[in-house]
Every structure is written in C-alpha cells, then in structure tokens.
PDB file of C-alpha atoms in Angstrom:
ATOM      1  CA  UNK O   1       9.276  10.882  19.233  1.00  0.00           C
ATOM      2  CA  UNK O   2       6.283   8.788  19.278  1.00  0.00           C
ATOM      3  CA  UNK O   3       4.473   9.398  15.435  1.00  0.00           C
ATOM      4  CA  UNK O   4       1.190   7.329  16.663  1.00  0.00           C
ATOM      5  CA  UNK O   5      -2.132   7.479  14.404  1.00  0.00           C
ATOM      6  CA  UNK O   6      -5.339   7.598  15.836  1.00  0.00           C
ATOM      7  CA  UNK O   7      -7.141   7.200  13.118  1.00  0.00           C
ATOM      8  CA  UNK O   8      -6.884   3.469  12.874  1.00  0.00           C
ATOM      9  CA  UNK O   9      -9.313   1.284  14.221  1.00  0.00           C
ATOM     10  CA  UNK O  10      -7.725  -1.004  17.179  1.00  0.00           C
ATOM     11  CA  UNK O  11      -9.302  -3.857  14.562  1.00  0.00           C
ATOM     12  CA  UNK O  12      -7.246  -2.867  11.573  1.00  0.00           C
ATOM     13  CA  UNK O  13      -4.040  -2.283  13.723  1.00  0.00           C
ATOM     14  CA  UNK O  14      -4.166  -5.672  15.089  1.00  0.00           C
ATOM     15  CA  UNK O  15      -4.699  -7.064  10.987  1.00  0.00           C
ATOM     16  CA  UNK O  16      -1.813  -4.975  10.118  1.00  0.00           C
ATOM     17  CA  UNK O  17       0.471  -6.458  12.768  1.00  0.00           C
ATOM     18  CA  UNK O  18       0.141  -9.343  11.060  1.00  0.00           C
ATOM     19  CA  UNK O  19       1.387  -8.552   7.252  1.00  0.00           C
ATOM     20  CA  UNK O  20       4.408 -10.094   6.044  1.00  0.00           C
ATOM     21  CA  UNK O  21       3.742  -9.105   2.095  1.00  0.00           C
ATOM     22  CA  UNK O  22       2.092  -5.856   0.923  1.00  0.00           C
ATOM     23  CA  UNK O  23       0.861  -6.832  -2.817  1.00  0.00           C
ATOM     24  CA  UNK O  24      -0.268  -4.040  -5.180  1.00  0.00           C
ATOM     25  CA  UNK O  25      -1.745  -3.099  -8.288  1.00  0.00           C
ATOM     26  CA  UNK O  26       0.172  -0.579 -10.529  1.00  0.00           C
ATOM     27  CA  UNK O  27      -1.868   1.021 -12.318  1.00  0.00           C
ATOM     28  CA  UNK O  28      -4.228   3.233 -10.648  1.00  0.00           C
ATOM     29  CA  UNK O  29      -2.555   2.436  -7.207  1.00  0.00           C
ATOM     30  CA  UNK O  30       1.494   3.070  -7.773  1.00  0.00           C
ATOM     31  CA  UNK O  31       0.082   5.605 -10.607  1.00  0.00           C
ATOM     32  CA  UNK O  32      -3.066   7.801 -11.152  1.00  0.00           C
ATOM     33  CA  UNK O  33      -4.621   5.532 -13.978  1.00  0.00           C
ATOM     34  CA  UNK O  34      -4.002   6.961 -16.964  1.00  0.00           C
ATOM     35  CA  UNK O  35      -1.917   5.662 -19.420  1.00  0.00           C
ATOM     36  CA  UNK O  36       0.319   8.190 -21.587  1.00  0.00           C
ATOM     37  CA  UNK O  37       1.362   6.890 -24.820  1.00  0.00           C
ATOM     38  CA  UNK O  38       4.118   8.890 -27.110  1.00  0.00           C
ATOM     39  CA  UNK O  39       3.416   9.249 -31.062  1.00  0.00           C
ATOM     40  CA  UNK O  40       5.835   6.056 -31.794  1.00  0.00           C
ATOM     41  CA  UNK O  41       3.462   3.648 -29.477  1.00  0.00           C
ATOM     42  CA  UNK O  42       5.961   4.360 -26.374  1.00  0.00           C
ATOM     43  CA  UNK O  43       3.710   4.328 -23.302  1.00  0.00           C
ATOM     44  CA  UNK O  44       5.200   6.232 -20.243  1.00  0.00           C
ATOM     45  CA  UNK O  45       4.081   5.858 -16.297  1.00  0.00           C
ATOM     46  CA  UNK O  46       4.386   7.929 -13.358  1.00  0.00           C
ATOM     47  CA  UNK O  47       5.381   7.188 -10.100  1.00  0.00           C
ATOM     48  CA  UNK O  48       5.523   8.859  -6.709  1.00  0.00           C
ATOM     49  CA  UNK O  49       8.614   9.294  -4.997  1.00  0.00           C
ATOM     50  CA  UNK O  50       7.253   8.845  -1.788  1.00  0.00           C
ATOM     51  CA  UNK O  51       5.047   5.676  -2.329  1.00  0.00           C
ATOM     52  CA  UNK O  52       8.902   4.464  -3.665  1.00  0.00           C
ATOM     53  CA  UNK O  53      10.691   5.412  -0.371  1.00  0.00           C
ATOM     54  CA  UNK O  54       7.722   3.480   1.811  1.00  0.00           C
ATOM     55  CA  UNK O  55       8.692   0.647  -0.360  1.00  0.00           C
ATOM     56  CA  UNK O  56      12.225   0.628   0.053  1.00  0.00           C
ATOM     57  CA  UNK O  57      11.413   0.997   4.303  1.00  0.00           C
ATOM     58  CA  UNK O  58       8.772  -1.962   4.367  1.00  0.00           C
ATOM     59  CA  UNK O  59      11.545  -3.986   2.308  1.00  0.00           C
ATOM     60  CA  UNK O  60      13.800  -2.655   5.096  1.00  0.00           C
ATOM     61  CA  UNK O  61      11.765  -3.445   7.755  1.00  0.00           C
ATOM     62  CA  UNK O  62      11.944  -7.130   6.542  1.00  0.00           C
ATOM     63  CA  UNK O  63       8.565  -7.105   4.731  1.00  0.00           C
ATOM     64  CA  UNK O  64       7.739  -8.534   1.260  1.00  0.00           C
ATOM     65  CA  UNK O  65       6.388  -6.505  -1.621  1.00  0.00           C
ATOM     66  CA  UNK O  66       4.765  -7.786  -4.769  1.00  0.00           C
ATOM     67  CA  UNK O  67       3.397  -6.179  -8.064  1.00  0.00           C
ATOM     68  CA  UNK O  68       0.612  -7.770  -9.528  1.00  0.00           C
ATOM     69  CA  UNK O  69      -0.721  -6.059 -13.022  1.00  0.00           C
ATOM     70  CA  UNK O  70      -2.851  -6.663 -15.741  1.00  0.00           C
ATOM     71  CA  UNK O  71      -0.682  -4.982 -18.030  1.00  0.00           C
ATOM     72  CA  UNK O  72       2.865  -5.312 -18.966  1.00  0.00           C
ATOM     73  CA  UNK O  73       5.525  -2.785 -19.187  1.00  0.00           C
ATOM     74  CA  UNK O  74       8.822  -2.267 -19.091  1.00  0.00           C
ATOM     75  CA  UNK O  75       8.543   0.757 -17.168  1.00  0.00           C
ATOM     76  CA  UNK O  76       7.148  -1.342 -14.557  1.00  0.00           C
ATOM     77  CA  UNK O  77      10.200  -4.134 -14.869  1.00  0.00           C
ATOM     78  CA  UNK O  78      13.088  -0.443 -13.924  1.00  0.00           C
ATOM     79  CA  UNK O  79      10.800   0.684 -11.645  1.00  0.00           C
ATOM     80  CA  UNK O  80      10.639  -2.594  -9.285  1.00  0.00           C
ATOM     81  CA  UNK O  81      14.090  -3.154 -10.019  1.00  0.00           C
ATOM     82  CA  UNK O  82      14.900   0.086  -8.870  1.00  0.00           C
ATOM     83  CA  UNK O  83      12.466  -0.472  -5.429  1.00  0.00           C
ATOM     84  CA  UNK O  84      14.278  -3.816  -5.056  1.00  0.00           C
ATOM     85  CA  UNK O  85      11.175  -5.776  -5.658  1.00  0.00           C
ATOM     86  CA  UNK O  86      11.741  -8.824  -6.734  1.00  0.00           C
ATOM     87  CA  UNK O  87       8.088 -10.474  -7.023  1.00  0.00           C
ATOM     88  CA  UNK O  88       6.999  -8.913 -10.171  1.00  0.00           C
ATOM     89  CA  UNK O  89       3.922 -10.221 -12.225  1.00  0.00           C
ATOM     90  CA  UNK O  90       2.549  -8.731 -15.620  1.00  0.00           C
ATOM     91  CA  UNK O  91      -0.211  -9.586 -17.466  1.00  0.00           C
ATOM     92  CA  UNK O  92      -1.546 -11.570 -14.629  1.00  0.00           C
ATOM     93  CA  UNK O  93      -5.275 -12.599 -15.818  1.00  0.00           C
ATOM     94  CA  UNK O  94      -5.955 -14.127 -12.003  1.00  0.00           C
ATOM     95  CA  UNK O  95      -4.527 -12.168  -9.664  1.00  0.00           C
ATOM     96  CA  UNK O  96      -5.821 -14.255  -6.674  1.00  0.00           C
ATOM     97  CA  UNK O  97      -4.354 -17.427  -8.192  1.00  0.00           C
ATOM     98  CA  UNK O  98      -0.678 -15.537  -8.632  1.00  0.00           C
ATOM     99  CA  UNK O  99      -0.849 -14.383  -5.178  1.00  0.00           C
ATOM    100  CA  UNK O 100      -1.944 -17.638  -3.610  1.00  0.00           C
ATOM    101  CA  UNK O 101       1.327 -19.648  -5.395  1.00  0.00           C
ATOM    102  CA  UNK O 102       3.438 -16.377  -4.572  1.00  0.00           C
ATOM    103  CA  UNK O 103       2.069 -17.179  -1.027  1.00  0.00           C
ATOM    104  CA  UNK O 104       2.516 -21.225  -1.176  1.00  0.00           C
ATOM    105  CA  UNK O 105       6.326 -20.305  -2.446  1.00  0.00           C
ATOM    106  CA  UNK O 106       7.117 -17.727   0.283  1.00  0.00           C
ATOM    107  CA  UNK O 107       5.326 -20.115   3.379  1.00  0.00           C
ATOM    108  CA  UNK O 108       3.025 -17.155   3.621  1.00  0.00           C
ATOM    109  CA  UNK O 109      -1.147 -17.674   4.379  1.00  0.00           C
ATOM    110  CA  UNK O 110      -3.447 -14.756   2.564  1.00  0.00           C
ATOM    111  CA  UNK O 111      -3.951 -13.644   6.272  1.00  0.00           C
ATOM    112  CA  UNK O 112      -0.443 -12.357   6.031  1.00  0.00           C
ATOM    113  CA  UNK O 113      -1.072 -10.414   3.045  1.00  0.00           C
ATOM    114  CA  UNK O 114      -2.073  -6.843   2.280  1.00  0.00           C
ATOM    115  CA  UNK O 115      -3.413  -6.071  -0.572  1.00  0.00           C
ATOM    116  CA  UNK O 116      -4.214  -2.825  -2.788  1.00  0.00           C
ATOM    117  CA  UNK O 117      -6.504  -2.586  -5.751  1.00  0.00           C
ATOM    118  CA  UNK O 118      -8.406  -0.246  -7.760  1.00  0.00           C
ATOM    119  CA  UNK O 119     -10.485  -2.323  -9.936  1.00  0.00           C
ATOM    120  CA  UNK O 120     -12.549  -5.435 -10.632  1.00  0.00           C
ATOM    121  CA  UNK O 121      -9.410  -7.372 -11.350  1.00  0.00           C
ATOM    122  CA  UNK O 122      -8.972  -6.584  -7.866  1.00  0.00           C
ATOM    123  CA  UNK O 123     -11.650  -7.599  -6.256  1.00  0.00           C
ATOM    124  CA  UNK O 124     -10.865 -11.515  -5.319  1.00  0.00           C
ATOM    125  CA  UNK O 125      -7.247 -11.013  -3.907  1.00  0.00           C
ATOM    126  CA  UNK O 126      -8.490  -8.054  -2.120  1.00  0.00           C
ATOM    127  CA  UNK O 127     -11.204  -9.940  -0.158  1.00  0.00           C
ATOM    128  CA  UNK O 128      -9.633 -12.915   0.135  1.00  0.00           C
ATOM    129  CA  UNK O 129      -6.151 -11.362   2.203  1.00  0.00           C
ATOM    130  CA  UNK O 130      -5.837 -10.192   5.238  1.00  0.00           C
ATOM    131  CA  UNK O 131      -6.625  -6.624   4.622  1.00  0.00           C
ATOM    132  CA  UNK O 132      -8.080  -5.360   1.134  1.00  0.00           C
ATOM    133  CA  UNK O 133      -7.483  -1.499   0.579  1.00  0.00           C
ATOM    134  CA  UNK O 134      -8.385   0.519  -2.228  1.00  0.00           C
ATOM    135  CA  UNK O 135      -7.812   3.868  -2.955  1.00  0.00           C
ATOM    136  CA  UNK O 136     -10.301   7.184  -3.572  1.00  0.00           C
ATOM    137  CA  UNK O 137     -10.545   6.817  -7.209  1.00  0.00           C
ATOM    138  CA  UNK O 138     -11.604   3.356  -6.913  1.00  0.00           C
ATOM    139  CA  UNK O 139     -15.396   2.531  -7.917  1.00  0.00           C
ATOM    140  CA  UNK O 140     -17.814   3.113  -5.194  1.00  0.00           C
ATOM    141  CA  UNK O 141     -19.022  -0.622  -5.132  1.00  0.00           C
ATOM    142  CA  UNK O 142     -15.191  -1.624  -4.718  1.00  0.00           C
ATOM    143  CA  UNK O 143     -14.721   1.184  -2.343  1.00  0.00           C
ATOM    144  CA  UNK O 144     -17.563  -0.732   0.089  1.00  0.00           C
ATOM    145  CA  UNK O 145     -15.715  -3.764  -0.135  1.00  0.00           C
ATOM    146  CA  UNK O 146     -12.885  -2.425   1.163  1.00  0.00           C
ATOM    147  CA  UNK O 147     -11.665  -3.088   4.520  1.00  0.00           C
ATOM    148  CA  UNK O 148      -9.828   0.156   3.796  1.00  0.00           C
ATOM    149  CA  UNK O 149      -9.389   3.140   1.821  1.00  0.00           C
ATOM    150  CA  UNK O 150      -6.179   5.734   1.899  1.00  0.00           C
ATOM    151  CA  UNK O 151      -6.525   9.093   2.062  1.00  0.00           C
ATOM    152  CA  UNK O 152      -4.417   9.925  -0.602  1.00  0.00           C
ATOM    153  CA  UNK O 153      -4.966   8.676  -4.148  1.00  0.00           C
ATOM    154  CA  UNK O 154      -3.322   6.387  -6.589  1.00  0.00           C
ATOM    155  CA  UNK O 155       0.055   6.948  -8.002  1.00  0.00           C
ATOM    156  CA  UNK O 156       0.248  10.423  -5.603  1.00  0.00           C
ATOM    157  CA  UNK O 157       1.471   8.959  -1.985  1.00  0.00           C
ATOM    158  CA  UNK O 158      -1.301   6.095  -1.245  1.00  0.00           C
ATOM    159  CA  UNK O 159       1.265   3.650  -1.075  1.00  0.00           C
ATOM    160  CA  UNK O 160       3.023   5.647   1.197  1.00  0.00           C
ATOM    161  CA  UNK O 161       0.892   5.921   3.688  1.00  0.00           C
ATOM    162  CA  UNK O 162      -0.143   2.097   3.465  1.00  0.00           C
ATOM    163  CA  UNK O 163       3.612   1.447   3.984  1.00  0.00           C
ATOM    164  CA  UNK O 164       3.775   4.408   6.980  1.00  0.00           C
ATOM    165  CA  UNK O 165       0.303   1.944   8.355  1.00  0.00           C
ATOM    166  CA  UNK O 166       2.176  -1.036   8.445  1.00  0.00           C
ATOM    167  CA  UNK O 167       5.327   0.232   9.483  1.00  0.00           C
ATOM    168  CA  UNK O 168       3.931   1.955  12.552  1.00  0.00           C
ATOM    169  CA  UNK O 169       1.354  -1.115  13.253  1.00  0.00           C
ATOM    170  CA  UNK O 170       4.752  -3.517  13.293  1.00  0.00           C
ATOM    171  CA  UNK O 171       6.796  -0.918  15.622  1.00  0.00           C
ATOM    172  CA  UNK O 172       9.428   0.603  13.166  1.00  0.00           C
ATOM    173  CA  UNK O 173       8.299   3.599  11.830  1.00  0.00           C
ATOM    174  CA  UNK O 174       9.643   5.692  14.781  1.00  0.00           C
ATOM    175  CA  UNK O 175      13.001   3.932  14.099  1.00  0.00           C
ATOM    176  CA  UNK O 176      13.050   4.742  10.618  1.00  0.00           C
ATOM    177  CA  UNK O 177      12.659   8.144  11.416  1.00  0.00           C
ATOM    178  CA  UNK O 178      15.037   8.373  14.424  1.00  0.00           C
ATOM    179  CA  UNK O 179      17.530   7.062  11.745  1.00  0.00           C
ATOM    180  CA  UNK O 180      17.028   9.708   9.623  1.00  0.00           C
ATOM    181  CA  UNK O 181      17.591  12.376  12.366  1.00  0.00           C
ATOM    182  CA  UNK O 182      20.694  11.285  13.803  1.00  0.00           C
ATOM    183  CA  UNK O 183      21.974  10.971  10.067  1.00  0.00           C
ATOM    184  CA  UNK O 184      21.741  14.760   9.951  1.00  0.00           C
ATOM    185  CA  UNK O 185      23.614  15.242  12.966  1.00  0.00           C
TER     186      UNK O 185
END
C-alpha cells in the first residue's frame, strides 16, 4: 500500500532524505500558543496526540528529536519524557547556538537537521538547517522565510505531518503502517 505525497517538491524530498534530527519549538508548534495559567500561578499546555505518535515513529525509525524552548516548564520535562525525547532544552536564549553543540555532540552537520519554529526566536536555527518549517500561525515575514509551511497548525497535528514527511521521504512510513495492519489481524 504505497501512501506517496505529491505534494512535495522533488527539492524538499531530496532535503528530507537527509534529516537525522527533527528539532522543534514547543510553544506554538507542539501547542497552539497560548499559555493557560490556573488561579494558584499553575500554567497548563496542550498537546496533540498525533504530533506525539509521529514522534514516537521518527524515534522509531532511528531519527533524533530535540525540544528547544524559550520557556521552561515542567509540563514540557513529562511530556518529552513520555515521547522518549531525551534532548530537552528550556529557557534556551540562542537557539542556534544549542542546536549547533547538540549537533557537534551527536556528529550531526545543520544540513542534517529539521527544524520547526513559529517565531523570531526561531528564525536563525530555522535558516541555518537543512530545512526550516513553520507553521500557519506563524508571522507572515517568518512564513516567507520558510522553506516550508504545514498544513495543519501548531499544537493540532503539524508535527505530525512533518514526522509523516520525513518518514515517507526516508522509506518507512509504509512500514509503519503495514505494522499496524497485520497487528489487527
């Protein structure tokens, strides 16, 4: 059952093939944006389900996956836990520097890295990696910076379908899926 998208330039497939570490934002990428904060100071996130299963394949699939925020939170810390992430970085002030020593650790170039950001803070790692996405809700002037922009929007299934991208660019998405057939058998 061949899933193939042809939607994707030839030119962004052959970037994709290349990715060996997805890196994302949180907030306004793995969530919508807002923050919700409870009368005692609590704040509380939201994330996608499905964004967390495309996770959980990439990582499968033999793929890194880092968080890189601005912000720190402990519902951030249980959530990559949960994912099985294990490069986690909050209150990162230079999110290009972080990702270049997260790249000098792992023996990884920028070329092998996607990345997906919403927001100024965004805007170095994103153009300096081998593909910078952004989502709908981004600002327009980040949006045309982009080398690409999901369909779906932050914190409801964008990072799914950047994990479905790479998946199916690298050649395992239709084994993934074949997987989950025969399981039902």
């Amino acid at each position: 059952m061949a899933l193939a998208n042809p939607t994707l330039p030839p030119q962004l497939l052959d970037r994709l093939r290349r990715i060996r570490l997805l890196a994302l934002d949180v907030d306004g990428v793995l969530t919508d944006g807002r923050l919700y904060f409870q009368a005692d100071g609590m704040e509380i996130k939201a994330f996608h389900t499905q964004d967390g299963l495309g996770i959980k394949l990439l990582l499968r699939a033999g793929l890194q996956v880092a968080l890189l925020t601005g912000r720190e939170s402990p519902m951030v810390s249980h959530r990559a836990a949960a994912l099985g992430i294990d490069h986690v970085f909050q209150r990162c002030e230079d999110k290009l520097a972080t990702l270049r020593e997260l790249c000098s650790r792992q023996g990884l170039h920028l070329e092998q890295v996607a990345y997906c950001g919403d927001d100024l803070p965004d805007l170095a790692p994103m153009q300096r990696s081998g593909i910078g996405i952004t989502v709908p809700g981004a600002p327009p002037y980040i949006r045309a910076l982009a080398d690409h922009v999901t369909e779906r929007s932050g914190g409801h299934g964008a990072v799914r379908e950047i994990c479905d991208m790479l998946l199916e660019a690298q050649g395992h998405r239709d084994a993934i899926v074949d997987t989950y057939l025969h399981a039902r058998r």
